Coordinates of C-alpha atoms and ligand atoms in Angstrom, one line a residue:
R1 CA 119.7 118.4 62.0
G2 CA 118.3 118.8 58.5
Q3 CA 118.3 122.4 57.4
G4 CA 119.0 123.4 61.1
R5 CA 115.4 122.8 61.9
R6 CA 114.4 120.4 64.7
L7 CA 112.2 117.4 64.1
A8 CA 109.4 116.2 66.3
L9 CA 107.6 112.9 66.0
L10 CA 104.0 113.0 67.1
S11 CA 102.0 109.8 67.4
V12 CA 99.1 110.0 69.9
T13 CA 95.9 108.3 70.7
D14 CA 94.7 111.0 73.1
K15 CA 94.6 113.9 70.7
S16 CA 93.6 116.5 73.2
G17 CA 95.7 119.7 73.1
L18 CA 97.6 118.2 70.1
V19 CA 96.7 120.9 67.5
D20 CA 97.7 123.9 69.6
F21 CA 100.9 122.3 70.8
A22 CA 101.9 121.2 67.3
R23 CA 101.1 124.6 65.8
Q24 CA 103.3 126.4 68.3
L25 CA 106.2 123.9 67.8
V26 CA 106.1 124.8 64.1
Q27 CA 105.3 128.5 64.1
R28 CA 107.3 129.7 67.2
H29 CA 110.0 127.2 67.7
G30 CA 111.1 126.0 64.2
Y31 CA 110.1 122.4 64.3
D32 CA 109.3 120.1 61.4
L33 CA 106.7 117.4 62.3
V34 CA 106.3 113.8 61.3
S35 CA 103.3 111.8 62.4
S36 CA 101.6 108.4 62.2
G37 CA 98.4 108.2 60.1
G38 CA 95.6 109.3 62.4
T39 CA 97.7 112.0 64.1
A40 CA 99.0 113.3 60.7
S41 CA 95.4 113.6 59.4
V42 CA 94.2 115.6 62.5
L43 CA 97.2 118.0 62.0
S44 CA 96.7 118.4 58.3
Q45 CA 93.1 119.1 58.7
A46 CA 94.1 121.9 61.1
G47 CA 96.3 123.3 58.4
I48 CA 99.6 122.4 60.2
P49 CA 102.4 121.1 57.9
V50 CA 103.2 117.5 58.7
Q51 CA 105.0 114.7 57.0
E52 CA 103.7 111.1 57.4
V53 CA 106.0 108.5 58.9
S54 CA 105.7 106.6 55.7
D55 CA 107.2 109.5 53.8
L56 CA 110.2 109.4 56.1
T57 CA 110.6 105.6 56.0
G58 CA 109.5 104.9 52.5
F59 CA 107.5 102.1 54.0
P60 CA 103.7 102.2 54.4
E61 CA 101.8 101.6 57.6
M62 CA 100.8 97.9 57.5
L63 CA 98.9 95.1 59.1
G64 CA 96.0 97.4 59.8
G65 CA 98.2 99.7 61.9
R66 CA 100.1 97.1 63.9
V67 CA 103.2 98.3 62.2
K68 CA 103.4 102.1 61.9
T69 CA 106.6 103.6 63.4
L70 CA 108.6 100.4 63.8
H71 CA 111.3 101.2 61.3
P72 CA 115.0 101.8 61.6
A73 CA 114.7 105.3 60.1
I74 CA 112.5 106.2 63.1
H75 CA 114.4 104.4 65.8
A76 CA 117.8 105.4 64.5
G77 CA 116.5 109.0 64.4
I78 CA 115.6 108.8 68.0
L79 CA 118.5 106.7 69.4
S80 CA 121.4 108.3 67.6
R81 CA 123.7 110.0 70.1
S82 CA 124.8 113.6 69.9
D83 CA 128.5 114.2 69.3
N84 CA 129.1 110.6 68.4
P85 CA 131.0 110.3 65.1
S86 CA 130.2 106.7 64.4
D87 CA 126.4 107.4 64.9
A88 CA 126.7 110.5 62.7
A89 CA 128.4 108.4 60.0
D90 CA 125.7 105.8 60.2
M91 CA 123.0 108.4 59.9
S92 CA 124.5 110.2 57.0
A93 CA 125.3 107.0 55.1
R94 CA 121.6 106.2 55.2
G95 CA 120.4 109.8 54.7
L96 CA 118.6 109.7 58.0
R97 CA 117.6 112.7 60.1
Q98 CA 117.7 113.0 63.9
I99 CA 114.5 113.2 65.8
D100 CA 114.6 115.7 68.7
M101 CA 111.3 115.3 70.3
V102 CA 108.9 112.3 70.6
V103 CA 105.3 113.1 71.6
C104 CA 103.4 109.9 72.1
N105 CA 100.6 108.5 74.2
L106 CA 99.6 104.9 74.0
Y107 CA 96.5 103.0 72.9
A108 CA 94.0 103.4 75.7
F109 CA 94.3 99.8 76.9
Q110 CA 93.1 100.5 80.4
S111 CA 89.9 102.1 79.4
V112 CA 89.2 99.5 76.7
V113 CA 89.4 96.6 79.1
A114 CA 87.4 98.5 81.8
S115 CA 84.3 97.7 79.7
D116 CA 82.6 94.4 80.8
T117 CA 81.9 93.4 77.2
V118 CA 85.4 93.4 75.9
D119 CA 87.0 90.0 75.2
P120 CA 90.7 89.1 74.9
S121 CA 90.6 89.2 71.1
Q122 CA 89.4 92.8 71.2
A123 CA 91.7 93.7 74.0
I124 CA 94.8 92.4 72.1
E125 CA 94.3 95.1 69.5
S126 CA 94.7 97.7 72.2
V127 CA 98.1 96.5 73.1
D128 CA 100.4 99.3 71.8
I129 CA 103.7 98.1 70.3
G130 CA 105.3 100.9 68.4
G131 CA 104.3 103.6 70.9
V132 CA 106.0 101.8 73.8
A133 CA 109.1 101.4 71.6
L134 CA 109.0 105.1 70.8
L135 CA 108.7 106.2 74.4
R136 CA 111.4 103.8 75.6
A137 CA 113.8 104.8 72.9
A138 CA 113.3 108.5 73.5
A139 CA 113.5 108.1 77.2
K140 CA 116.7 106.1 76.8
N141 CA 118.2 108.9 74.8
H142 CA 116.9 111.7 77.0
C143 CA 120.3 113.4 77.0
R144 CA 119.3 114.6 73.6
V145 CA 115.6 113.8 73.0
V146 CA 112.6 115.3 74.7
V147 CA 109.9 112.7 75.4
V148 CA 106.3 113.7 76.1
C149 CA 103.9 111.1 77.1
Q150 CA 100.9 113.1 78.4
P151 CA 99.1 116.2 77.1
G152 CA 99.3 117.7 80.6
D153 CA 102.9 118.5 79.9
Y154 CA 102.4 120.4 76.6
D155 CA 102.0 123.8 78.3
A156 CA 105.1 123.5 80.5
I157 CA 107.2 122.5 77.5
L158 CA 106.0 125.4 75.4
T159 CA 106.8 127.8 78.3
E160 CA 110.3 126.4 78.5
L161 CA 110.8 126.6 74.8
A162 CA 109.7 130.2 74.9
A163 CA 112.0 131.2 77.8
P164 CA 113.8 134.4 76.8
D165 CA 117.3 133.0 77.0
G166 CA 116.4 129.4 76.4
G167 CA 117.3 129.3 72.7
H168 CA 114.1 127.2 72.1
E169 CA 115.6 124.4 74.1
V170 CA 114.1 122.1 76.8
T171 CA 116.5 121.9 79.7
A172 CA 118.3 118.8 80.7
A173 CA 116.5 118.7 84.1
T174 CA 113.1 118.6 82.3
R175 CA 114.3 116.0 79.8
K176 CA 115.3 113.8 82.8
R177 CA 112.0 114.3 84.5
L178 CA 110.1 113.5 81.3
A179 CA 112.2 110.4 80.7
V180 CA 111.5 109.0 84.2
Q181 CA 107.8 109.8 83.6
A182 CA 107.9 107.9 80.3
F183 CA 109.5 104.8 81.9
C184 CA 106.8 104.8 84.6
H185 CA 104.1 105.2 82.0
T186 CA 105.3 102.1 80.0
S187 CA 105.8 100.2 83.2
D188 CA 102.2 100.9 84.4
Y189 CA 100.9 100.1 80.9
D190 CA 102.6 96.7 80.9
A191 CA 101.3 95.9 84.4
A192 CA 97.8 96.7 83.2
I193 CA 98.2 94.3 80.2
A194 CA 99.7 91.5 82.3
G195 CA 96.9 91.9 84.9
Y196 CA 94.1 91.8 82.3
F197 CA 95.4 88.8 80.4
G198 CA 96.3 87.0 83.7
R199 CA 92.7 87.5 84.8
A200 CA 91.2 86.7 81.4
Y201 CA 93.1 83.5 80.7
F202 CA 93.9 82.1 84.1
G203 CA 91.5 83.8 86.5
Q204 CA 89.0 81.0 86.8
Y205 CA 91.8 78.4 87.1
Q206 CA 93.7 80.3 89.8
D207 CA 96.9 80.7 87.9
I208 CA 99.9 80.5 90.2
N209 CA 100.9 84.1 89.7
F210 CA 97.4 85.6 89.9
I211 CA 94.5 85.1 92.2
P212 CA 91.3 87.0 91.4
L213 CA 89.6 88.2 94.6
R214 CA 85.9 88.2 95.1
Y215 CA 86.0 92.0 95.5
G216 CA 88.2 94.7 97.1
M217 CA 87.8 96.2 100.5
N218 CA 84.0 96.5 99.8
P219 CA 81.7 94.7 97.4
H220 CA 81.5 97.6 95.0
Q221 CA 85.3 97.7 94.6
V222 CA 85.7 95.3 91.6
P223 CA 87.8 93.9 90.1
A224 CA 90.3 93.0 92.7
S225 CA 93.2 90.6 92.6
I226 CA 96.5 89.6 94.1
S227 CA 99.6 88.9 92.0
H228 CA 103.4 89.0 92.3
P229 CA 104.7 92.4 91.2
L230 CA 107.3 90.7 89.0
G231 CA 104.9 88.2 87.6
L232 CA 106.5 85.4 89.6
S233 CA 104.6 82.5 91.2
L234 CA 102.6 83.4 94.2
P235 CA 103.6 81.7 97.4
I236 CA 99.9 81.2 98.2
V237 CA 97.5 78.6 96.7
T238 CA 93.8 78.8 97.2
K239 CA 92.8 75.2 98.1
C240 CA 89.1 76.0 98.8
G241 CA 86.7 78.9 98.7
S242 CA 87.4 82.3 97.2
P243 CA 89.3 84.8 99.2
G244 CA 88.4 88.5 99.4
Y245 CA 90.8 91.4 99.7
V246 CA 90.4 91.8 103.5
N247 CA 91.0 88.0 103.8
L248 CA 94.3 88.5 102.1
L249 CA 95.3 91.4 104.3
D250 CA 94.4 89.3 107.4
A251 CA 96.2 86.2 106.0
L252 CA 99.4 87.9 105.0
N253 CA 99.7 89.7 108.4
A254 CA 98.6 86.8 110.4
W255 CA 101.1 84.5 108.6
Q256 CA 104.0 86.8 109.4
L257 CA 102.9 86.9 113.0
V258 CA 102.8 83.1 113.5
R259 CA 106.0 82.4 111.6
E260 CA 107.9 85.0 113.8
L261 CA 106.4 83.6 117.0
R262 CA 107.4 80.1 115.9
E263 CA 110.9 81.3 115.1
A264 CA 111.4 83.3 118.3
L265 CA 109.9 80.7 120.7
G266 CA 110.4 77.4 118.9
A267 CA 106.8 76.3 119.4
P268 CA 103.8 76.0 117.1
A269 CA 101.9 79.2 116.9
A270 CA 98.4 80.4 115.9
A271 CA 96.7 83.7 115.4
S272 CA 93.0 84.7 115.1
F273 CA 92.6 87.9 113.0
K274 CA 89.8 90.3 112.5
H275 CA 90.0 93.4 110.5
V276 CA 93.7 93.2 110.0
S277 CA 94.5 93.0 113.7
P278 CA 94.9 89.9 115.9
A279 CA 92.0 89.2 118.2
G280 CA 94.3 86.6 119.7
A281 CA 97.6 84.8 119.2
A282 CA 99.4 82.1 121.1
I283 CA 102.0 79.5 121.1
G284 CA 100.9 75.9 121.9
T285 CA 102.6 73.9 124.6
L286 CA 101.2 71.0 126.4
P287 CA 99.9 70.1 128.9
I288 CA 96.9 72.3 129.2
D289 CA 95.1 72.3 132.6
P290 CA 91.3 71.5 132.8
E291 CA 90.4 75.1 133.7
T292 CA 92.2 76.5 130.7
A293 CA 90.7 73.8 128.5
A294 CA 87.2 74.8 129.8
A295 CA 87.9 78.5 129.3
C296 CA 89.0 77.7 125.7
M297 CA 85.9 75.7 125.2
V298 CA 87.9 72.6 124.3
A299 CA 87.4 70.5 127.5
D300 CA 85.7 67.7 125.5
L301 CA 88.7 67.5 123.1
A302 CA 91.4 67.8 125.8
A303 CA 92.7 64.2 125.4
E304 CA 93.5 64.6 121.7
L305 CA 94.9 68.1 121.6
T306 CA 98.2 68.7 119.9
P307 CA 100.5 71.7 120.5
L308 CA 99.1 73.3 117.4
A309 CA 95.5 72.7 118.4
V310 CA 96.3 74.3 121.9
A311 CA 97.9 77.3 120.1
Y312 CA 94.7 77.9 118.2
A313 CA 92.4 77.2 121.1
R314 CA 94.3 79.7 123.2
A315 CA 94.5 82.3 120.4
R316 CA 90.7 82.0 120.0
S317 CA 90.1 82.2 123.7
A318 CA 91.8 85.6 124.1
D319 CA 88.7 87.4 122.9
R320 CA 86.1 84.9 121.8
M321 CA 83.6 87.6 121.0
S322 CA 85.9 89.4 118.6
S323 CA 87.2 86.2 117.0
F324 CA 83.7 85.4 115.6
G325 CA 84.3 85.0 111.9
D326 CA 88.1 85.2 112.2
F327 CA 90.8 84.5 109.7
I328 CA 93.2 82.0 111.2
A329 CA 96.9 81.5 110.7
L330 CA 98.9 78.5 111.8
S331 CA 102.7 78.3 111.8
D332 CA 102.7 74.5 111.1
P333 CA 100.7 72.2 108.8
C334 CA 97.2 71.8 110.1
D335 CA 96.6 68.4 111.8
L336 CA 93.3 66.7 112.5
A337 CA 93.1 67.8 116.1
T338 CA 93.5 71.5 115.2
A339 CA 91.0 71.1 112.3
R340 CA 88.5 69.7 114.9
V341 CA 88.9 72.7 117.1
I342 CA 88.5 75.0 114.2
S343 CA 85.7 73.1 112.5
R344 CA 83.1 74.0 115.2
E345 CA 84.0 77.7 115.4
V346 CA 82.5 80.4 113.2
S347 CA 85.5 81.4 111.0
D348 CA 86.1 82.9 107.5
G349 CA 89.3 81.2 106.5
I350 CA 92.7 79.9 107.3
I351 CA 96.3 80.1 106.1
A352 CA 98.8 77.5 107.0
P353 CA 101.9 75.9 105.4
G354 CA 99.9 72.8 104.6
Y355 CA 97.0 70.5 105.6
E356 CA 97.0 66.8 106.5
P357 CA 94.5 65.1 104.3
D358 CA 92.0 64.3 107.1
A359 CA 92.3 67.9 108.4
F360 CA 91.7 69.3 105.0
E361 CA 88.7 67.1 104.4
L362 CA 87.1 68.4 107.6
L363 CA 87.8 72.1 107.0
Q364 CA 86.6 71.8 103.4
K365 CA 83.1 71.1 104.7
K366 CA 82.9 74.4 106.6
K367 CA 80.6 77.1 105.3
G368 CA 78.9 74.7 102.9
G369 CA 82.2 74.1 101.1
K370 CA 83.1 77.8 100.8
Y371 CA 85.5 78.0 103.7
C372 CA 88.6 79.9 102.4
I373 CA 91.7 77.6 102.8
L374 CA 95.0 79.0 101.7
A375 CA 98.3 77.1 101.6
M376 CA 101.3 79.2 102.2
D377 CA 104.8 78.4 101.0
P378 CA 106.8 78.4 104.3
D379 CA 110.0 79.2 102.5
F380 CA 108.7 82.4 100.9
Q381 CA 111.0 85.3 101.7
P382 CA 109.6 88.8 100.8
P383 CA 112.0 91.3 99.3
L384 CA 113.4 93.9 101.7
E385 CA 111.5 96.8 100.0
E386 CA 107.8 97.0 100.0
S387 CA 105.4 99.4 98.3
R388 CA 101.7 100.2 98.0
T389 CA 99.7 102.7 96.1
L390 CA 97.3 105.0 97.9
F391 CA 95.2 107.6 96.0
G392 CA 97.1 106.7 92.9
L393 CA 100.5 107.4 94.4
R394 CA 103.1 104.9 95.2
L395 CA 104.7 104.7 98.7
R396 CA 107.9 102.7 99.2
Q397 CA 109.7 101.6 102.4
R398 CA 112.0 99.0 103.8
R399 CA 109.6 96.4 105.2
N400 CA 109.5 96.0 109.0
D401 CA 112.2 93.3 109.3
A402 CA 113.0 94.2 112.9
R403 CA 113.7 90.9 114.7
I404 CA 112.1 90.3 118.1
D405 CA 114.8 88.2 119.7
P406 CA 113.8 87.3 123.3
A407 CA 117.4 86.5 124.3
E408 CA 118.5 89.9 123.3
M409 CA 115.5 92.2 124.0
F410 CA 114.3 90.5 127.2
A411 CA 117.4 89.1 128.6
K412 CA 116.9 90.5 132.1
F413 CA 113.5 88.9 132.6
S414 CA 112.5 85.4 133.9
A415 CA 111.8 82.7 131.3
D416 CA 108.0 83.1 131.5
A417 CA 108.1 86.9 131.2
R418 CA 110.6 86.6 128.3
R419 CA 108.2 84.2 126.5
D420 CA 105.1 86.4 127.1
L421 CA 106.8 89.7 126.3
T422 CA 107.8 88.0 123.0
V423 CA 104.2 87.0 122.3
A424 CA 103.0 90.5 123.1
T425 CA 105.7 92.3 121.1
I426 CA 105.3 90.1 118.0
A427 CA 101.5 90.6 118.3
V428 CA 101.8 94.4 118.4
K429 CA 104.1 94.3 115.4
Y430 CA 101.1 93.0 113.4
T431 CA 98.4 95.1 115.0
Q432 CA 97.0 98.3 113.6
S433 CA 98.5 101.2 115.5
N434 CA 98.5 102.6 118.1
S435 CA 98.5 99.3 119.9
V436 CA 99.2 97.7 123.3
C437 CA 99.1 94.0 124.0
L438 CA 98.8 92.1 127.2
A439 CA 100.0 88.5 127.3
K440 CA 100.2 85.7 129.8
D441 CA 100.8 81.9 129.7
G442 CA 102.2 82.1 126.1
Q443 CA 99.1 83.8 124.7
V444 CA 97.6 87.2 124.1
V445 CA 95.0 88.0 126.7
G446 CA 94.0 91.5 125.6
I447 CA 94.8 93.8 122.7
G448 CA 94.0 97.4 122.3
A449 CA 94.3 98.2 118.5
G450 CA 93.9 101.2 116.3
Q451 CA 93.5 103.9 119.0
Q452 CA 94.9 107.4 118.5
S453 CA 95.7 107.7 122.2
R454 CA 98.2 105.5 124.0
V455 CA 96.2 105.3 127.2
H456 CA 93.1 104.4 125.3
C457 CA 95.0 101.4 123.9
T458 CA 96.1 100.4 127.3
R459 CA 92.6 100.7 128.8
L460 CA 91.2 98.7 125.9
A461 CA 93.9 96.0 126.2
A462 CA 93.7 95.8 130.0
S463 CA 89.9 95.7 130.1
K464 CA 90.0 92.9 127.6
A465 CA 92.5 91.1 129.7
D466 CA 90.2 91.6 132.7
N467 CA 87.4 90.1 130.8
W468 CA 89.6 87.2 129.7
W469 CA 90.5 86.5 133.3
L470 CA 87.0 86.9 134.6
R471 CA 85.8 84.3 132.0
R472 CA 87.9 81.9 134.0
H473 CA 85.9 82.7 137.2
P474 CA 84.6 79.4 138.7
R475 CA 81.0 80.8 138.4
A476 CA 81.5 81.2 134.6
A477 CA 82.6 77.6 134.4
E478 CA 79.5 76.5 136.3
L479 CA 77.0 78.1 133.9
R480 CA 74.7 75.6 132.3
F481 CA 73.2 76.5 129.0
K482 CA 70.0 75.1 127.5
R483 CA 70.3 72.5 124.8
G484 CA 70.5 74.0 121.3
V485 CA 72.3 77.2 122.5
K486 CA 75.1 77.7 120.0
R487 CA 78.8 78.2 120.8
P488 CA 78.9 81.8 119.7
E489 CA 75.8 82.5 121.9
I490 CA 77.6 80.8 124.9
A491 CA 80.8 82.8 124.3
N492 CA 78.9 86.1 124.0
Y493 CA 76.8 85.4 127.1
I494 CA 79.8 84.6 129.2
D495 CA 81.4 87.9 127.9
R496 CA 78.4 89.8 129.1
F497 CA 78.0 87.8 132.3
V498 CA 81.5 88.7 133.6
A499 CA 81.4 92.3 132.3
D500 CA 78.1 93.1 134.0
E501 CA 76.6 93.8 130.6
L502 CA 73.7 91.2 130.7
L503 CA 70.8 92.0 128.4
S504 CA 67.1 91.4 129.0
G505 CA 66.3 88.0 127.7
D506 CA 69.8 86.6 128.5
A507 CA 68.4 84.4 131.3
E508 CA 66.5 82.5 128.7
L509 CA 69.8 80.9 127.5
L510 CA 70.4 79.3 130.9
E511 CA 69.0 76.1 132.3
D512 CA 68.6 77.9 135.6
A513 CA 67.0 81.2 134.8
A514 CA 67.6 82.4 138.4
T515 CA 71.4 82.4 138.0
R516 CA 72.7 85.5 139.7
P517 CA 75.0 87.8 137.6
L518 CA 78.7 88.0 138.6
G519 CA 78.6 90.8 141.3
P520 CA 81.1 93.7 141.7
E521 CA 82.6 92.1 144.8
E522 CA 83.1 88.8 143.1
R523 CA 84.7 90.5 140.2
R524 CA 87.0 92.6 142.4
V525 CA 88.2 89.6 144.4
W526 CA 88.8 87.5 141.3
L527 CA 90.6 90.3 139.5
E528 CA 93.0 90.7 142.4
K529 CA 94.4 87.3 141.6
L530 CA 95.4 88.3 138.1
T531 CA 99.1 88.8 138.2
G532 CA 102.3 88.2 136.3
V533 CA 100.9 89.7 133.1
C534 CA 103.3 91.1 130.4
L535 CA 102.6 94.2 128.3
S536 CA 104.1 95.4 125.1
S537 CA 103.5 98.8 123.5
D538 CA 104.2 99.6 119.9
A539 CA 105.6 103.1 120.8
F540 CA 106.7 105.0 123.9
F541 CA 104.4 106.0 126.8
P542 CA 104.0 109.8 126.8
F543 CA 102.7 109.7 130.3
R544 CA 102.6 107.4 133.3
D545 CA 98.8 106.9 133.1
S546 CA 99.2 103.7 130.9
I547 CA 101.5 102.2 133.6
D548 CA 99.0 103.1 136.3
R549 CA 96.2 101.5 134.4
A550 CA 98.2 98.4 133.4
A551 CA 99.1 97.8 137.1
K552 CA 95.4 97.4 137.9
S553 CA 95.2 94.4 135.5
G554 CA 98.1 92.5 137.0
V555 CA 100.8 93.7 134.7
K556 CA 104.3 93.0 136.1
F557 CA 106.5 93.2 133.0
V558 CA 106.6 95.8 130.3
S559 CA 108.4 96.3 127.1
A560 CA 108.1 99.6 125.2
P561 CA 110.4 101.9 123.1
G562 CA 112.0 104.6 125.2
G563 CA 112.5 108.1 124.1
S564 CA 109.6 110.0 125.6
A565 CA 110.3 113.2 127.5
N566 CA 108.5 111.4 130.3
D567 CA 110.6 108.2 130.4
A568 CA 111.7 109.1 134.0
E569 CA 108.1 109.5 135.1
V570 CA 107.2 106.2 133.5
L571 CA 110.1 104.5 135.2
E572 CA 109.1 105.9 138.5
A573 CA 105.5 104.6 138.0
C574 CA 106.9 101.2 137.2
G575 CA 108.9 101.3 140.4
Q576 CA 105.9 102.2 142.5
H577 CA 103.8 99.3 141.1
G578 CA 106.6 96.8 141.3
I579 CA 106.7 96.5 137.5
E580 CA 109.9 95.6 135.6
I581 CA 110.3 97.5 132.4
A582 CA 112.8 97.2 129.5
F583 CA 113.0 100.1 127.1
S584 CA 113.6 98.9 123.5
N585 CA 115.0 101.0 120.6
T586 CA 112.4 99.8 118.2
R587 CA 109.1 101.4 117.4
L588 CA 106.6 99.0 115.9
F589 CA 103.9 101.1 114.2
H590 CA 101.8 99.0 111.8
H591 CA 99.2 100.2 109.2
Ligands
LIG1 P1 97.5 107.4 64.9 O1 96.2 107.9 65.5 O2 98.5 108.4 64.7 O3 97.3 106.5 63.7 O4 98.1 106.3 66.0 C1 98.7 106.8 67.2 C2 98.9 105.7 68.1 O5 99.7 104.6 67.5 C3 99.7 106.1 69.3 O6 99.0 105.7 70.5 C4 101.0 105.3 69.2 O7 101.4 104.8 70.5 C5 100.6 104.1 68.4 N1 101.7 103.6 67.5 C6 102.8 104.3 67.0 N2 103.5 103.4 66.3 C7 103.0 102.2 66.3 C8 103.3 100.9 65.8 O8 104.3 100.7 65.0 N3 102.5 99.9 66.1 C9 101.5 100.0 67.0 N4 100.7 98.9 67.3 N5 101.1 101.2 67.5 C10 101.9 102.3 67.2

């Protein structure tokens, strides 16, 4: 160190707190200062002694500030190691001085590009070059150098320098913390730059590694986008329409659900999502009986249905009222029969591994050409770790890669129960928690999502399953609607008809206005016939109440994680209702 004094390099865009910090470094802790042009002039004006970078390098700032600190005298000063004879020889041969502290914050790229009026040629001037190099070099050499990338740290550093026995030193622990902070700072900075230019240059053409979204969770949350965190190609291509943020949340969850169903059960699968939970999900196997086809509102298409079309018709039939405006996922490329089923439903979008040309042509006409059609790369494998930011903080976790393997988890059940427990369990894996799902005939028949109480999930799922079953009541099938009554109106009427929730004016929809609502006795008798239902729960049952309620809706097979203090009571309840239960080891919360 020249004359035993330490040397700090200061080069900051945000000059708040700078003068006080610099003054104390000089007056109380024996630092010499060197600064880039703007920073040096603020310090000189405040009467603080400071050298300009160009005095140290013998090289002027040039290119209008593009090159300020990018010089070996600066970077060798930062990067030279302590106690390294060869570094020391290099430094003395060139008459260079070690730099002990780097105080640098970067050009305010993020706030510059937040303005609507900025264009890329202006934004490019806010891409900091030398500052990033300073921070990176200082952070790399943190075993000797203190790196300070935000004014909020000045006070803590002064306090440490002033510690009675500290010898005007910053501790190794603090240097490590500051280095990590600097690495994070440059990484966020680069992400903001990549995001801005991706949007600016390729946004309107849907570049493969960046899709601009219409808006975020709500229309005032703009801008919004999806990209690959490593800048790689996205596995999703927008083939039609313009997806929103919630569409993507639905699409990415629904896709995972159908691909796992397909893998576990070896049949085409479909899901119908609303608000990031499935309203329905199913696998498609033929044949489909006339009653089921009628309940799924596809009787007129029965002759041409494919397994994939059956999968979607069943998924949509679980809770037709909730599926209004759904986001659809298909495990297999969309064929014409499936597109026909979809084309007459109200839906917001679809994700599938591909589209046959005639199917695509049909779907493309939906919503006046604005139907959101996403093509998913079926071979895409996500990394094991996933992260998200919430309130500015990053959370990381291993993704939920728990495999639902029917042969392993449900070995003791009959083939049908094994299939339906698999459907229910994979469905809860992608349902907002708490969740309980009832399944039968290879499809979801009722889902209770997002409840804070387990028994509320069960009540909701079971009452939806009751409604699903009642919609298959012969009297529901006999209803005749007036010409011009639309499909959603029919679906919603039937929902109310079977649930004893008819509204005044409902009779107007029917050809025979004198049609009697489904009475309590008719409901009771029909509901008694519902049996063989499977239930899966995303976490353990704290009490037997859920089992007691499930039994009333024909549940005979249950899968849930064990581990509750009341497992014995739950087992006893199952025994009393003739329910077979398998405790799993795997909790499946999802948010
Ligand atoms: P000043 O106001 O001192 O002139 O400039 C400070 C800013 O310049 C800091 O934000 C720092 O990150 C940035 N900076 C430092 N060295 C260089 C360089 O060589 N090139 C560029 N483009 N920016 C630099």
